[in-house]
PDB file of C-alpha atoms in Angstrom:
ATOM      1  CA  UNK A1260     -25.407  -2.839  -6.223  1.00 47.00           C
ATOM      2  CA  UNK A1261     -24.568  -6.730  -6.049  1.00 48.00           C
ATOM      3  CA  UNK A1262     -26.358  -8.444  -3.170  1.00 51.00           C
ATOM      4  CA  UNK A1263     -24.518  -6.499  -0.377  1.00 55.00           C
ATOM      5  CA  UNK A1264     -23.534  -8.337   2.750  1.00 53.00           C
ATOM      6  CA  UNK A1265     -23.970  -6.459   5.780  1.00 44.00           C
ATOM      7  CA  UNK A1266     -20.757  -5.566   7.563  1.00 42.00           C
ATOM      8  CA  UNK A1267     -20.605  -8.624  10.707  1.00 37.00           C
ATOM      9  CA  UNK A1268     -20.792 -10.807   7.720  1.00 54.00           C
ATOM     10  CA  UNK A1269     -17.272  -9.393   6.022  1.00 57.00           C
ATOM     11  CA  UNK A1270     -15.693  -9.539   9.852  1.00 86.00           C
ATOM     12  CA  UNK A1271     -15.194  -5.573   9.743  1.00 90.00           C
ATOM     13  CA  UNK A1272     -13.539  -6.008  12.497  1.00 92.00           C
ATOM     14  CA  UNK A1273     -10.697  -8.066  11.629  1.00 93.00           C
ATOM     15  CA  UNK A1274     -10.045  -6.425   8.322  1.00 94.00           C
ATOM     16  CA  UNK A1275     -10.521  -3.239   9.926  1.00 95.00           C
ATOM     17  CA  UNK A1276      -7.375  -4.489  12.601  1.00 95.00           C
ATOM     18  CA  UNK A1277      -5.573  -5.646   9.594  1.00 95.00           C
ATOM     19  CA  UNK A1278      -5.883  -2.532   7.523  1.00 97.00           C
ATOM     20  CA  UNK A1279      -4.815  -0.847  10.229  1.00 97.00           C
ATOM     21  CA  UNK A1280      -1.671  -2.920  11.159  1.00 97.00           C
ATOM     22  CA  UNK A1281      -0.710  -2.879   7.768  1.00 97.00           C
ATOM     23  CA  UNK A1282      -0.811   0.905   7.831  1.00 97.00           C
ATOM     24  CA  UNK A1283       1.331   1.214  10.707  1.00 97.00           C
ATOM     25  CA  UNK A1284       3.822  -1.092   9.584  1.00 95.00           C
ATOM     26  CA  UNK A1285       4.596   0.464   6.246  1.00 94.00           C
ATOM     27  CA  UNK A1286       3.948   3.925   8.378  1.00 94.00           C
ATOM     28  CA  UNK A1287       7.490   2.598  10.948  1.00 93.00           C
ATOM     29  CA  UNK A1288       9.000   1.692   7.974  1.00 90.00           C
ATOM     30  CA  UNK A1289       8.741   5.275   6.194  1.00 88.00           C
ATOM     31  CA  UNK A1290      10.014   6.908   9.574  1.00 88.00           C
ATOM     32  CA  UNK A1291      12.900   4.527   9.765  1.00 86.00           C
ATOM     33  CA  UNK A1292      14.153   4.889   6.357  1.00 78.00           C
ATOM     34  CA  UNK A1293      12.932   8.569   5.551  1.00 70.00           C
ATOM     35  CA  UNK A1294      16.033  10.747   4.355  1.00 61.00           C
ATOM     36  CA  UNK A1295      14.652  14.296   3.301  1.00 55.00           C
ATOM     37  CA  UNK A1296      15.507  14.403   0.036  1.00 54.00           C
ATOM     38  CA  UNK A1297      19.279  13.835   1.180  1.00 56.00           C
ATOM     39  CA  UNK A1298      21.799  14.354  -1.798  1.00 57.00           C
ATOM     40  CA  UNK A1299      23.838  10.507  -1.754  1.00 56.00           C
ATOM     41  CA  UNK A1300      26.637  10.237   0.006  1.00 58.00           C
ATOM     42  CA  UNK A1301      29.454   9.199  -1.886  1.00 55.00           C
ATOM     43  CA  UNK A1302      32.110   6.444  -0.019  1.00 55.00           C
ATOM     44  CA  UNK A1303      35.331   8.582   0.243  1.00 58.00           C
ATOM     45  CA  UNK A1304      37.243   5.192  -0.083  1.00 59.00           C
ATOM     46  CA  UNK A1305      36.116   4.838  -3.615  1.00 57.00           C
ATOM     47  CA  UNK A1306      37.226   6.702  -6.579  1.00 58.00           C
ATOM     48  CA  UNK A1307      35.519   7.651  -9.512  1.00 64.00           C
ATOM     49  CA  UNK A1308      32.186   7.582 -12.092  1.00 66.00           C
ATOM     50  CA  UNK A1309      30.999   3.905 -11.063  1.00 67.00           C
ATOM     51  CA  UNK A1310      31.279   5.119  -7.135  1.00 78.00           C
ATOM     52  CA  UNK A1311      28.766   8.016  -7.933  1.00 77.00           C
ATOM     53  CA  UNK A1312      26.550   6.006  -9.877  1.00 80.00           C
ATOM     54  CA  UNK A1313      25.756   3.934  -7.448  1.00 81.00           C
ATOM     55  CA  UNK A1314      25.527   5.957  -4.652  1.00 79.00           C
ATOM     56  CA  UNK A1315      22.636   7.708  -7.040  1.00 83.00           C
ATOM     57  CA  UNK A1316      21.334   4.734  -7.920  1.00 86.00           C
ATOM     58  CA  UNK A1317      20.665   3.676  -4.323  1.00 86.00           C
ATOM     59  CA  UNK A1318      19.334   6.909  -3.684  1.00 83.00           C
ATOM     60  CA  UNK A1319      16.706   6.362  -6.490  1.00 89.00           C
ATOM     61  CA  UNK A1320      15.888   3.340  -5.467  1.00 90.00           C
ATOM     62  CA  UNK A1321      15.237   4.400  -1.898  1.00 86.00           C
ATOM     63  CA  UNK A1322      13.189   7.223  -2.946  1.00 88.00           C
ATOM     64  CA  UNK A1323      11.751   4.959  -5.004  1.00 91.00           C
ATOM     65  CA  UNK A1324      10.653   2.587  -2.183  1.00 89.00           C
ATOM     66  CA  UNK A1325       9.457   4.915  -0.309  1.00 90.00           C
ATOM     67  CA  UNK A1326       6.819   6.246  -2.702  1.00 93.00           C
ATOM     68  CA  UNK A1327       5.713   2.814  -3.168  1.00 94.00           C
ATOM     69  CA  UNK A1328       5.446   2.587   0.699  1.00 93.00           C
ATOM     70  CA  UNK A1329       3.317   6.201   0.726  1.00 94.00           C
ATOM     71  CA  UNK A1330       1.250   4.959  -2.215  1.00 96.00           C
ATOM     72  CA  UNK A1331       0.384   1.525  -0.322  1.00 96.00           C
ATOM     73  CA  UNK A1332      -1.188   3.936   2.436  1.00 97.00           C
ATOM     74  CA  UNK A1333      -3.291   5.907   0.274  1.00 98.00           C
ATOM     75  CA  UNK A1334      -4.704   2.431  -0.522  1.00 98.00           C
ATOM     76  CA  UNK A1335      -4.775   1.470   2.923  1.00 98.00           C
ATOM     77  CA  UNK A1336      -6.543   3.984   3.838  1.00 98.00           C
ATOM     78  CA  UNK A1337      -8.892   4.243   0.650  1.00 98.00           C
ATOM     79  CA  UNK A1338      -9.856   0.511   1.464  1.00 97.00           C
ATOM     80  CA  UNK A1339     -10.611   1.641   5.207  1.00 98.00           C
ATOM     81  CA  UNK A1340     -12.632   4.798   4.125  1.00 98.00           C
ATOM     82  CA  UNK A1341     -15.047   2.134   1.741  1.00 97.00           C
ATOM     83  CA  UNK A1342     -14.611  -0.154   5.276  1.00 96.00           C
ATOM     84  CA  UNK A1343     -16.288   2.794   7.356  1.00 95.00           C
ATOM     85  CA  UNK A1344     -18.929   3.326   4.355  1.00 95.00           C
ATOM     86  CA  UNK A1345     -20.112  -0.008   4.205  1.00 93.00           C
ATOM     87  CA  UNK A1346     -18.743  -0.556   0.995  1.00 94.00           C
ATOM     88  CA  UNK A1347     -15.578  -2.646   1.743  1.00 95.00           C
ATOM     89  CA  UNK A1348     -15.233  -5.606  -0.255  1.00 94.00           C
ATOM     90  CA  UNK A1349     -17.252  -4.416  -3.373  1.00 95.00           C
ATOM     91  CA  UNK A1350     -16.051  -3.469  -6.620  1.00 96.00           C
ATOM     92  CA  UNK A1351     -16.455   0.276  -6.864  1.00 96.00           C
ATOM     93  CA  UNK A1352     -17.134  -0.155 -10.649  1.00 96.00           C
ATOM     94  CA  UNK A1353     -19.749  -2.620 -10.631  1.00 96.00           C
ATOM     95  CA  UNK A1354     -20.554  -3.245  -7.231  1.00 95.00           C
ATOM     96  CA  UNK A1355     -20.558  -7.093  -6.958  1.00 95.00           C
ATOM     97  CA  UNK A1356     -18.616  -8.824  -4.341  1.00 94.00           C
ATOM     98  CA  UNK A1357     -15.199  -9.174  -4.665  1.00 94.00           C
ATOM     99  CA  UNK A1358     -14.096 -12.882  -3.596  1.00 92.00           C
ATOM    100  CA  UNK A1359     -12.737 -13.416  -0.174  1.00 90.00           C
ATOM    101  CA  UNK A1360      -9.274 -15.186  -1.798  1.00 91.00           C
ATOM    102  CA  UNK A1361      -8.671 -12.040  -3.272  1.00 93.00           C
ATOM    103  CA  UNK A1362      -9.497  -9.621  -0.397  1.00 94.00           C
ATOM    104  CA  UNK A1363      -7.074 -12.186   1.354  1.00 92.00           C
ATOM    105  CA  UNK A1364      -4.056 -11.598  -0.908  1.00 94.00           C
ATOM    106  CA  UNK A1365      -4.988  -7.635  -0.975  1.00 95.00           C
ATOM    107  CA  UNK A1366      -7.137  -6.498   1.202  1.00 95.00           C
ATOM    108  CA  UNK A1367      -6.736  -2.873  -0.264  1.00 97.00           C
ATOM    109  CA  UNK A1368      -7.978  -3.986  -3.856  1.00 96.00           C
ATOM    110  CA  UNK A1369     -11.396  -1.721  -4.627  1.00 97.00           C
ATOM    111  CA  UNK A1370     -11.762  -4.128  -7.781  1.00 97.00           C
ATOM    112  CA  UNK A1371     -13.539  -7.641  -8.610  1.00 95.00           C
ATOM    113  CA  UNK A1372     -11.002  -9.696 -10.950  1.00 94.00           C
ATOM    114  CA  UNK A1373     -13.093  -8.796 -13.969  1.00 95.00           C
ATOM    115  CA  UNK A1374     -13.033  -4.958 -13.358  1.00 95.00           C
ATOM    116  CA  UNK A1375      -8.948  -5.109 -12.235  1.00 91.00           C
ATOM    117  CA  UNK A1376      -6.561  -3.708 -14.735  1.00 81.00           C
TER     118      UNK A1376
END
């Protein structure tokens, strides 16, 4: 591995708290807009084909959201499992140190910019 900073260095801590708020916020926001697989709703004041299609295509869209939503927490809580490990802030591919402006605009990212796809 890259010259590995020990943990104090990275503030754990505080990415540790933000990880964690972020989780929780997406987390609310899945419980507040979760509809088990609900069939849409059509608006009884509106007739016909166009009606329909877009009561599905809100539908899809809100399922769609909220697979985005579960997928951010897998990363959420990938990024906090490499936190725990010691390994937070590291590109899992090559191991060097992933810059801080990055980790600042995603804290969840597992890659340096020349190993991201």
């Amino acid at each position: 591995m890259a010259n590995k900073k020990s943990a104090p260095e990275l503030n754990k801590e505080q990415w540790k708290a933000r990880l964690v708020a972020m989780r929780e916020d997406l987390s609310q926001l899945i419980a507040l807009h979760h509809e088990p697989h609900a069939a849409p709703e059509l608006d009884q004041t509106t007739v016909g084909r166009v009606s329909r299609a877009d009561a599905i295509q809100e539908h899809e869209m809100a399922s769609a959201t909220q697979r985005r939503r579960q997928q951010e927490i897998a990363k959420i809580d990938a990024a906090l499992s490499r936190l725990e490990e010691g390994e937070f802030g590291f590109c899992v591919t090559c191991g060097a140190r992933i810059s801080d402006g990055r980790l600042e605009l995603d804290p969840t990212t597992p890659f340096c910019v020349k190993h991201a796809k």
